[in-house]
Amino acid sequence: MTQTVTLRRPDDWHLHLRDGAMLRAVLPETTRHFARAIIMPNLVPPVVTGADAAAYRDRITAAVPEGAAFEPLMTLYLTEATDADDVARAHADGLIHAVKLYPAGATTNSASGVRDFDIVRPVLERMAEIGLPLCVHGEVTDSDIDIFDREAVFIDRVLDPLRRDTPGLKVVMEHITTSNGVDYAKSAENIGATITTHHLVINRNHILVGGIKPHYYCLPVAKREEHRRALRAAATSGDATFFLGTDSAPHTDANKETACGCAGCFTATNTMQILAQVFDEDGALDRLEAFTSLNGPAFYGLPLNEDRITLTKGNAATWPDKIDTEDGPVTVFDPGRPIHWHVSD
Ligand code: NCD
Ligand code: ZN
């Protein structure tokens, strides 16, 4: 018997589209299935002002393939020079939907991130006043903190104090990778948490056992199996705190398969197929729509998508191993086992 599931068209609440040739190559991979996405601002140089965000939005819109309907939800990159009035204006104009906090040095293109949180306090206070969410890359960068502990330490040392100092600030804990992240998100008010596709599938063994696998390396790095299980339980629970943010982050193979490879997994192409299988395996297909299509808009105060997509279970699904770009190929995330779900519109 064929099994099918029909969902409101999903959104991606954390996506890297890059710019130029890379943008043109990867955008169709997202617009094929997704209606909207929160667009990460970590370009070089980063998207820091309302004017930068408007120009980037126009470049994205110009690259949307013919016949696709896609709304980029823009964000600003918080720096120590961010002007609260510019942020408030871009929000009032409906241009931006969040501000992104990268601790300086935490991940790809984060050199302009925040070092001294006291300096950005006025911006955070204004955001709390106007209801504009702060999306947080939750890792400390101190060299004495083990990379596998950086998320848990960030929650205690940075996130919890920051939220206490700025009452009412809406925060998205981005791409959580630990049970600590799950527990904190559940316990607190005004918090949403995104979970990626790949963190539901891989643990740190997948990166390191039997040879190093650069295409499984991303930040925050995948943790122990017990953490992956906690993420699966959270994503499939239907709890409105948790929603999909793929963190699909394209890098060319040349930049991944090298002595110092970039962080990022590219999952735009096969996220929905993989998620259908994950939710099916966990007996939670009836909660897939909450994770991909309902909880995110509710958190961001946006309407639900009216359009629908249908997923069907059948033979092993296929997709290209790589997406060709003018800069070189980008490898699509390999879930490491056959996926039996297909997306048919
Ligand atoms: C992201 C990128 O490549 O821009 N990489 C990643 O591993 N997730 C940056 C980020 O979101 O941390
Ligand atoms: Zn990201």
Coordinates of N, CA and C in Angstrom, one line a residue, residues 80-265:
E80 N 29.2 45.1 16.8 CA 29.3 46.1 17.9 C 29.0 47.5 17.3
A81 N 28.8 47.7 16.0 CA 28.5 49.0 15.4 C 27.1 49.1 15.0
T82 N 26.3 48.0 15.2 CA 24.9 48.0 14.7 C 24.1 49.2 15.4
D83 N 23.3 49.9 14.5 CA 22.5 51.0 15.0 C 21.1 50.6 15.2
A84 N 20.6 50.7 16.5 CA 19.3 50.3 16.9 C 18.2 50.9 16.0
D85 N 18.3 52.2 15.6 CA 17.3 52.8 14.7 C 17.2 52.2 13.4
D86 N 18.4 51.9 12.8 CA 18.4 51.2 11.5 C 17.7 49.9 11.6
V87 N 18.0 49.1 12.6 CA 17.3 47.8 12.8 C 15.8 48.0 12.9
A88 N 15.4 48.9 13.8 CA 13.9 49.1 14.0 C 13.2 49.5 12.7
R89 N 13.9 50.4 11.9 CA 13.3 50.8 10.6 C 13.2 49.6 9.7
A90 N 14.2 48.8 9.5 CA 14.2 47.7 8.6 C 13.1 46.7 9.0
H91 N 12.9 46.6 10.4 CA 11.8 45.7 10.9 C 10.4 46.3 10.6
A92 N 10.3 47.6 10.8 CA 9.0 48.3 10.6 C 8.6 48.2 9.1
D93 N 9.6 48.3 8.2 CA 9.4 48.2 6.8 C 9.0 46.8 6.3
G94 N 9.1 45.8 7.2 CA 8.8 44.4 6.8 C 9.9 43.8 6.1
L95 N 11.1 44.4 6.1 CA 12.3 43.9 5.4 C 13.0 42.8 6.2
I96 N 13.2 43.0 7.5 CA 13.9 42.0 8.2 C 13.0 41.3 9.3
H97 N 13.3 40.0 9.6 CA 12.5 39.2 10.5 C 13.3 38.8 11.7
A98 N 14.6 39.0 11.7 CA 15.4 38.6 12.8 C 16.8 39.3 12.7
V99 N 17.5 39.3 13.8 CA 18.9 39.8 13.9 C 19.7 38.6 14.3
K100 N 20.9 38.4 13.7 CA 21.7 37.2 14.0 C 22.9 37.5 14.9
L101 N 23.0 36.8 15.9 CA 24.2 37.0 16.8 C 25.2 35.9 16.6
Y102 N 26.4 36.2 16.1 CA 27.5 35.3 16.0 C 28.5 35.8 17.0
P103 N 28.9 34.9 18.0 CA 30.0 35.3 18.8 C 31.2 35.4 17.9
A104 N 32.1 36.4 18.0 CA 33.2 36.6 17.1 C 34.0 35.3 17.0
G105 N 34.3 34.8 15.8 CA 35.1 33.7 15.6 C 34.5 32.3 15.8
A106 N 33.1 32.3 16.0 CA 32.4 31.0 16.3 C 32.4 30.1 15.1
T107 N 32.2 30.7 13.8 CA 32.0 29.8 12.7 C 32.4 30.5 11.4
T108 N 32.0 30.0 10.3 CA 32.3 30.6 9.0 C 31.9 32.0 8.9
N109 N 32.8 32.9 8.5 CA 32.6 34.3 8.3 C 32.0 35.0 9.5
S110 N 32.5 34.8 10.7 CA 32.0 35.4 11.9 C 33.0 36.3 12.6
A111 N 34.0 36.8 11.8 CA 35.0 37.7 12.4 C 34.4 39.0 12.8
S112 N 33.3 39.4 12.2 CA 32.7 40.7 12.6 C 31.7 40.5 13.8
G113 N 31.6 39.4 14.3 CA 30.6 39.1 15.4 C 31.0 39.8 16.7
V114 N 30.1 39.5 17.7 CA 30.1 40.3 18.9 C 31.2 39.7 19.9
R115 N 32.0 40.7 20.5 CA 33.0 40.3 21.5 C 32.4 40.7 22.9
D116 N 31.9 42.0 22.9 CA 31.5 42.6 24.2 C 30.0 42.8 24.2
F117 N 29.2 41.9 24.9 CA 27.8 41.9 24.8 C 27.2 43.2 25.4
D118 N 27.9 43.9 26.3 CA 27.4 45.2 26.8 C 27.2 46.2 25.7
I119 N 28.1 46.2 24.7 CA 28.0 47.2 23.7 C 26.7 47.0 22.8
V120 N 26.2 45.8 22.7 CA 25.0 45.6 21.9 C 23.7 45.7 22.7
R121 N 23.9 45.9 24.0 CA 22.7 45.9 24.9 C 21.6 46.8 24.3
P122 N 21.9 48.1 23.9 CA 20.8 49.0 23.4 C 20.0 48.4 22.2
V123 N 20.7 47.7 21.4 CA 20.1 47.1 20.2 C 19.2 45.9 20.7
L124 N 19.6 45.1 21.6 CA 18.8 44.0 22.1 C 17.6 44.5 22.8
E125 N 17.8 45.6 23.6 CA 16.6 46.2 24.3 C 15.6 46.7 23.3
R126 N 16.0 47.3 22.3 CA 15.1 47.8 21.2 C 14.4 46.7 20.6
M127 N 15.1 45.6 20.3 CA 14.5 44.4 19.7 C 13.4 43.8 20.6
A128 N 13.7 43.8 21.9 CA 12.7 43.3 22.9 C 11.4 44.1 22.8
E129 N 11.6 45.4 22.7 CA 10.5 46.4 22.7 C 9.6 46.2 21.4
I130 N 10.2 45.9 20.3 CA 9.5 45.8 19.0 C 9.2 44.4 18.6
G131 N 9.6 43.4 19.5 CA 9.2 42.0 19.2 C 10.0 41.4 18.1
L132 N 11.2 41.9 17.8 CA 12.1 41.3 16.8 C 13.0 40.2 17.3
P133 N 12.9 39.0 16.8 CA 13.7 37.9 17.4 C 15.2 38.0 17.2
L134 N 16.0 37.5 18.2 CA 17.4 37.4 18.0 C 17.7 35.9 17.8
C135 N 18.4 35.7 16.6 CA 18.8 34.3 16.3 C 20.2 34.1 16.8
V136 N 20.5 33.1 17.6 CA 21.8 33.0 18.2 C 22.5 31.8 17.8
H137 N 23.8 32.0 17.3 CA 24.7 30.9 17.2 C 25.3 30.6 18.5
G138 N 24.8 29.6 19.2 CA 25.1 29.4 20.6 C 26.4 28.5 20.9
E139 N 27.5 29.1 20.6 CA 28.8 28.5 21.0 C 29.7 29.5 21.6
V140 N 30.4 29.2 22.7 CA 31.4 30.1 23.1 C 32.7 29.8 22.3
T141 N 33.6 30.7 22.3 CA 34.7 30.6 21.4 C 36.1 30.5 22.2
D142 N 35.9 30.4 23.5 CA 37.2 30.4 24.3 C 38.0 29.2 24.0
S143 N 39.3 29.4 23.8 CA 40.1 28.3 23.3 C 40.3 27.2 24.4
D144 N 40.0 27.5 25.7 CA 40.1 26.5 26.7 C 38.8 25.7 26.8
I145 N 37.8 26.0 26.1 CA 36.6 25.2 26.1 C 36.6 24.2 25.0
D146 N 36.4 22.9 25.3 CA 36.4 21.8 24.4 C 35.3 22.1 23.3
I147 N 35.6 21.8 22.1 CA 34.6 22.1 21.0 C 33.3 21.4 21.3
F148 N 33.3 20.2 21.9 CA 32.1 19.4 22.1 C 31.3 20.0 23.3
D149 N 31.9 20.9 24.1 CA 31.2 21.5 25.2 C 30.7 22.9 25.0
R150 N 31.0 23.4 23.8 CA 30.8 24.9 23.6 C 29.4 25.3 23.6
E151 N 28.5 24.5 23.2 CA 27.1 24.9 23.2 C 26.6 24.9 24.7
A152 N 26.9 23.9 25.4 CA 26.4 23.8 26.8 C 27.0 25.0 27.7
V153 N 28.2 25.3 27.4 CA 28.9 26.4 28.2 C 28.2 27.7 27.8
F154 N 27.9 27.9 26.5 CA 27.3 29.1 26.0 C 26.0 29.4 26.7
I155 N 25.2 28.3 26.9 CA 23.9 28.5 27.5 C 24.1 29.0 28.9
D156 N 25.0 28.5 29.7 CA 25.2 28.9 31.1 C 25.8 30.3 31.1
R157 N 26.9 30.5 30.3 CA 27.7 31.7 30.5 C 27.2 32.9 29.7
V158 N 26.5 32.7 28.6 CA 26.1 33.8 27.7 C 24.6 33.9 27.6
L159 N 24.0 32.8 27.2 CA 22.6 32.9 26.8 C 21.7 33.2 28.0
D160 N 21.9 32.5 29.1 CA 21.0 32.7 30.2 C 21.1 34.1 30.8
P161 N 22.4 34.6 31.0 CA 22.5 36.0 31.5 C 22.0 37.0 30.5
L162 N 22.2 36.8 29.2 CA 21.7 37.8 28.2 C 20.2 37.9 28.3
R163 N 19.5 36.7 28.4 CA 18.0 36.8 28.5 C 17.6 37.4 29.8
R164 N 18.3 37.2 30.9 CA 17.9 37.8 32.1 C 18.0 39.3 32.0
D165 N 19.1 39.8 31.4 CA 19.4 41.2 31.2 C 18.4 41.9 30.2
T166 N 17.8 41.1 29.4 CA 16.9 41.7 28.4 C 15.6 41.1 28.4
P167 N 14.8 41.4 29.4 CA 13.5 40.7 29.6 C 12.6 40.9 28.3
G168 N 11.9 39.8 27.9 CA 11.0 40.0 26.8 C 11.6 39.7 25.5
L169 N 12.9 39.6 25.4 CA 13.6 39.4 24.1 C 13.3 38.0 23.6
K170 N 12.8 37.9 22.3 CA 12.5 36.6 21.7 C 13.8 36.1 21.2
V171 N 14.1 34.9 21.5 CA 15.4 34.3 21.1 C 15.2 33.0 20.3
V172 N 15.9 32.8 19.2 CA 15.9 31.5 18.6 C 17.3 30.9 18.8
M173 N 17.3 29.7 19.5 CA 18.5 29.0 19.7 C 18.7 28.2 18.4
E174 N 19.7 28.6 17.6 CA 19.9 28.1 16.3 C 20.6 26.7 16.3
H175 N 20.2 25.9 15.4 CA 20.8 24.6 15.2 C 21.3 23.9 16.5
I176 N 20.4 23.6 17.4 CA 20.8 23.0 18.7 C 21.3 21.6 18.4
T177 N 22.4 21.2 19.2 CA 23.0 19.9 18.9 C 23.1 19.1 20.2
T178 N 22.6 19.5 21.3 CA 22.7 18.8 22.6 C 21.4 18.7 23.3
S179 N 21.4 17.7 24.3 CA 20.2 17.6 25.2 C 20.2 18.9 26.1
N180 N 21.3 19.5 26.4 CA 21.3 20.7 27.1 C 20.5 21.8 26.4
G181 N 20.7 21.9 25.1 CA 20.0 22.9 24.3 C 18.5 22.6 24.3
V182 N 18.1 21.3 24.1 CA 16.7 20.9 24.2 C 16.1 21.3 25.5
D183 N 16.8 20.9 26.6 CA 16.2 21.2 27.9 C 16.1 22.7 28.2
Y184 N 17.1 23.4 27.8 CA 17.0 24.9 28.1 C 15.8 25.5 27.3
A185 N 15.7 25.1 26.0 CA 14.7 25.7 25.1 C 13.3 25.4 25.7
K186 N 13.1 24.1 26.2 CA 11.8 23.7 26.8 C 11.5 24.5 28.1
S187 N 12.6 24.8 28.8 CA 12.3 25.4 30.2 C 12.0 26.9 30.2
A188 N 12.3 27.5 29.0 CA 12.3 29.0 29.1 C 11.2 29.6 28.3
E189 N 10.8 30.9 28.6 CA 9.8 31.6 27.9 C 10.4 32.3 26.7
N190 N 9.6 32.6 25.7 CA 10.1 33.4 24.5 C 11.2 32.8 23.8
I191 N 11.3 31.5 23.8 CA 12.4 30.8 23.1 C 11.9 29.8 22.0
G192 N 12.5 29.9 20.9 CA 12.3 28.8 19.9 C 13.7 28.2 19.6
A193 N 13.7 27.0 19.1 CA 14.9 26.4 18.7 C 14.8 25.7 17.4
T194 N 15.8 25.9 16.5 CA 15.8 25.2 15.3 C 16.7 24.0 15.4
I195 N 16.3 23.0 14.6 CA 17.1 21.7 14.5 C 17.4 21.4 13.1
T196 N 18.6 21.0 12.7 CA 18.9 20.8 11.3 C 18.5 19.3 11.0
T197 N 18.5 19.0 9.7 CA 18.3 17.7 9.2 C 19.4 16.8 9.6
H198 N 20.6 17.3 9.3 CA 21.8 16.4 9.5 C 22.0 16.0 11.0
H199 N 21.7 16.9 11.9 CA 21.9 16.6 13.3 C 20.9 15.5 13.8
L200 N 19.8 15.3 13.1 CA 18.9 14.2 13.4 C 19.4 12.9 12.9
V201 N 20.4 12.9 12.0 CA 20.9 11.7 11.3 C 22.2 11.3 11.8
I202 N 23.1 12.2 12.0 CA 24.5 11.8 12.3 C 24.9 12.2 13.8
N203 N 25.8 11.4 14.3 CA 26.5 11.8 15.5 C 28.0 11.9 15.2
R204 N 28.8 12.1 16.2 CA 30.2 12.5 15.9 C 31.0 11.3 15.4
N205 N 30.5 10.1 15.6 CA 31.2 8.9 15.0 C 31.1 9.0 13.5
H206 N 30.0 9.5 13.0 CA 29.9 9.6 11.5 C 31.0 10.4 10.9
I207 N 31.5 11.4 11.7 CA 32.5 12.3 11.2 C 33.9 11.7 11.2
L208 N 34.1 10.9 12.3 CA 35.5 10.5 12.7 C 35.8 9.0 12.6
V209 N 34.9 8.1 12.5 CA 35.2 6.7 12.5 C 35.4 6.2 11.1
G210 N 36.6 5.5 10.9 CA 36.9 4.9 9.6 C 37.4 5.9 8.6
G211 N 38.0 7.0 9.1 CA 38.5 8.0 8.2 C 37.7 9.3 8.4
I212 N 38.3 10.4 8.2 CA 37.6 11.7 8.5 C 36.7 12.0 7.3
K213 N 35.5 12.4 7.6 CA 34.5 12.7 6.6 C 34.1 14.2 6.5
P214 N 34.8 14.9 5.7 CA 34.7 16.4 5.7 C 33.3 16.9 5.5
H215 N 32.5 16.1 4.7 CA 31.1 16.5 4.4 C 30.1 16.4 5.6
Y216 N 30.6 15.7 6.6 CA 29.8 15.7 7.8 C 30.2 16.7 8.9
Y217 N 31.2 17.5 8.5 CA 31.7 18.5 9.5 C 31.0 19.8 9.3
C218 N 30.3 20.2 10.4 CA 29.6 21.5 10.4 C 29.8 22.1 11.8
L219 N 29.3 23.3 12.0 CA 29.3 23.9 13.3 C 27.9 24.3 13.6
P220 N 27.4 24.1 14.8 CA 28.1 23.3 15.9 C 28.3 21.9 15.4
V221 N 29.4 21.3 15.8 CA 29.8 20.0 15.4 C 28.8 18.9 16.0
A222 N 28.5 17.9 15.2 CA 27.6 16.8 15.8 C 28.2 16.2 17.0
K223 N 27.4 15.9 18.0 CA 27.8 15.4 19.3 C 27.6 13.9 19.5
R224 N 27.6 13.4 20.7 CA 27.4 12.0 21.0 C 26.0 11.5 20.6
E225 N 25.8 10.2 20.5 CA 24.6 9.6 20.1 C 23.4 10.0 21.1
E226 N 23.7 10.1 22.4 CA 22.6 10.5 23.3 C 22.0 11.8 22.9
H227 N 22.9 12.7 22.4 CA 22.4 14.1 22.1 C 21.5 14.0 20.8
R228 N 22.0 13.2 19.8 CA 21.2 13.0 18.6 C 19.8 12.5 19.0
R229 N 19.8 11.6 19.9 CA 18.5 11.0 20.3 C 17.6 12.1 20.9
A230 N 18.2 12.9 21.7 CA 17.4 14.0 22.4 C 16.9 15.0 21.3
L231 N 17.7 15.2 20.3 CA 17.2 16.1 19.2 C 16.0 15.5 18.4
R232 N 16.2 14.2 18.2 CA 15.1 13.4 17.5 C 13.8 13.5 18.3
A233 N 13.9 13.3 19.6 CA 12.7 13.3 20.5 C 12.1 14.7 20.4
A234 N 12.9 15.7 20.5 CA 12.4 17.1 20.5 C 11.7 17.4 19.1
A235 N 12.4 17.1 18.0 CA 11.8 17.4 16.7 C 10.5 16.7 16.4
T236 N 10.4 15.5 16.9 CA 9.3 14.6 16.5 C 8.2 14.8 17.6
S237 N 8.4 15.6 18.6 CA 7.4 15.7 19.7 C 6.2 16.5 19.3
G238 N 6.3 17.4 18.3 CA 5.3 18.3 18.0 C 5.3 19.6 18.9
D239 N 6.2 19.6 19.9 CA 6.3 20.8 20.8 C 6.6 22.0 19.9
A240 N 5.8 23.1 20.1 CA 5.9 24.3 19.3 C 7.2 25.0 19.4
T241 N 8.0 24.7 20.4 CA 9.3 25.3 20.6 C 10.3 25.0 19.4
F242 N 10.1 23.8 18.9 CA 11.1 23.3 17.9 C 10.6 23.3 16.5
F243 N 11.5 23.8 15.6 CA 11.1 23.9 14.2 C 12.4 23.7 13.3
L244 N 12.1 23.4 12.0 CA 13.2 23.1 11.1 C 14.0 24.3 10.7
G245 N 15.3 24.3 10.9 CA 16.2 25.2 10.3 C 17.3 24.4 9.7
T246 N 17.4 24.2 8.4 CA 18.3 23.2 7.8 C 19.8 23.6 8.1
D247 N 20.1 24.9 8.2 CA 21.5 25.3 8.2 C 22.2 24.8 7.0
S248 N 21.5 24.5 5.9 CA 22.1 24.1 4.6 C 23.1 25.1 4.3
A249 N 24.4 24.7 4.2 CA 25.5 25.7 4.1 C 26.5 25.2 3.1
P250 N 26.3 25.6 1.8 CA 27.1 25.1 0.7 C 28.6 25.7 0.8
H251 N 29.5 24.7 0.6 CA 30.9 25.0 0.3 C 31.3 24.2 -0.8
T252 N 32.2 24.6 -1.7 CA 32.7 23.8 -2.8 C 33.5 22.6 -2.2
D253 N 33.5 21.5 -3.0 CA 34.3 20.4 -2.5 C 35.8 20.8 -2.3
A254 N 36.3 21.7 -3.1 CA 37.7 22.1 -2.9 C 37.9 22.7 -1.5
N255 N 36.9 23.4 -1.0 CA 37.0 24.0 0.3 C 36.6 23.1 1.4
K256 N 36.0 22.0 1.1 CA 35.7 21.0 2.2 C 36.7 19.9 2.3
E257 N 37.2 19.5 1.1 CA 38.1 18.3 1.1 C 39.6 18.8 1.1
T258 N 40.0 19.4 2.2 CA 41.3 20.0 2.2 C 41.9 19.9 3.6
A259 N 43.1 20.3 3.8 CA 43.7 20.1 5.1 C 43.0 20.9 6.2
C260 N 42.4 22.1 5.8 CA 41.6 22.8 6.8 C 40.3 23.1 6.2
G261 N 39.3 22.2 6.3 CA 38.1 22.2 5.5 C 37.0 23.1 6.2
C262 N 36.2 23.7 5.4 CA 35.1 24.6 5.9 C 34.0 23.8 6.6
A263 N 33.3 24.4 7.5 CA 32.2 23.8 8.2 C 30.9 24.1 7.5
G264 N 30.1 23.0 7.3 CA 28.8 23.2 6.7 C 28.4 21.9 6.0
C265 N 27.1 21.5 6.2 CA 26.5 20.4 5.4 C 25.5 21.0 4.5

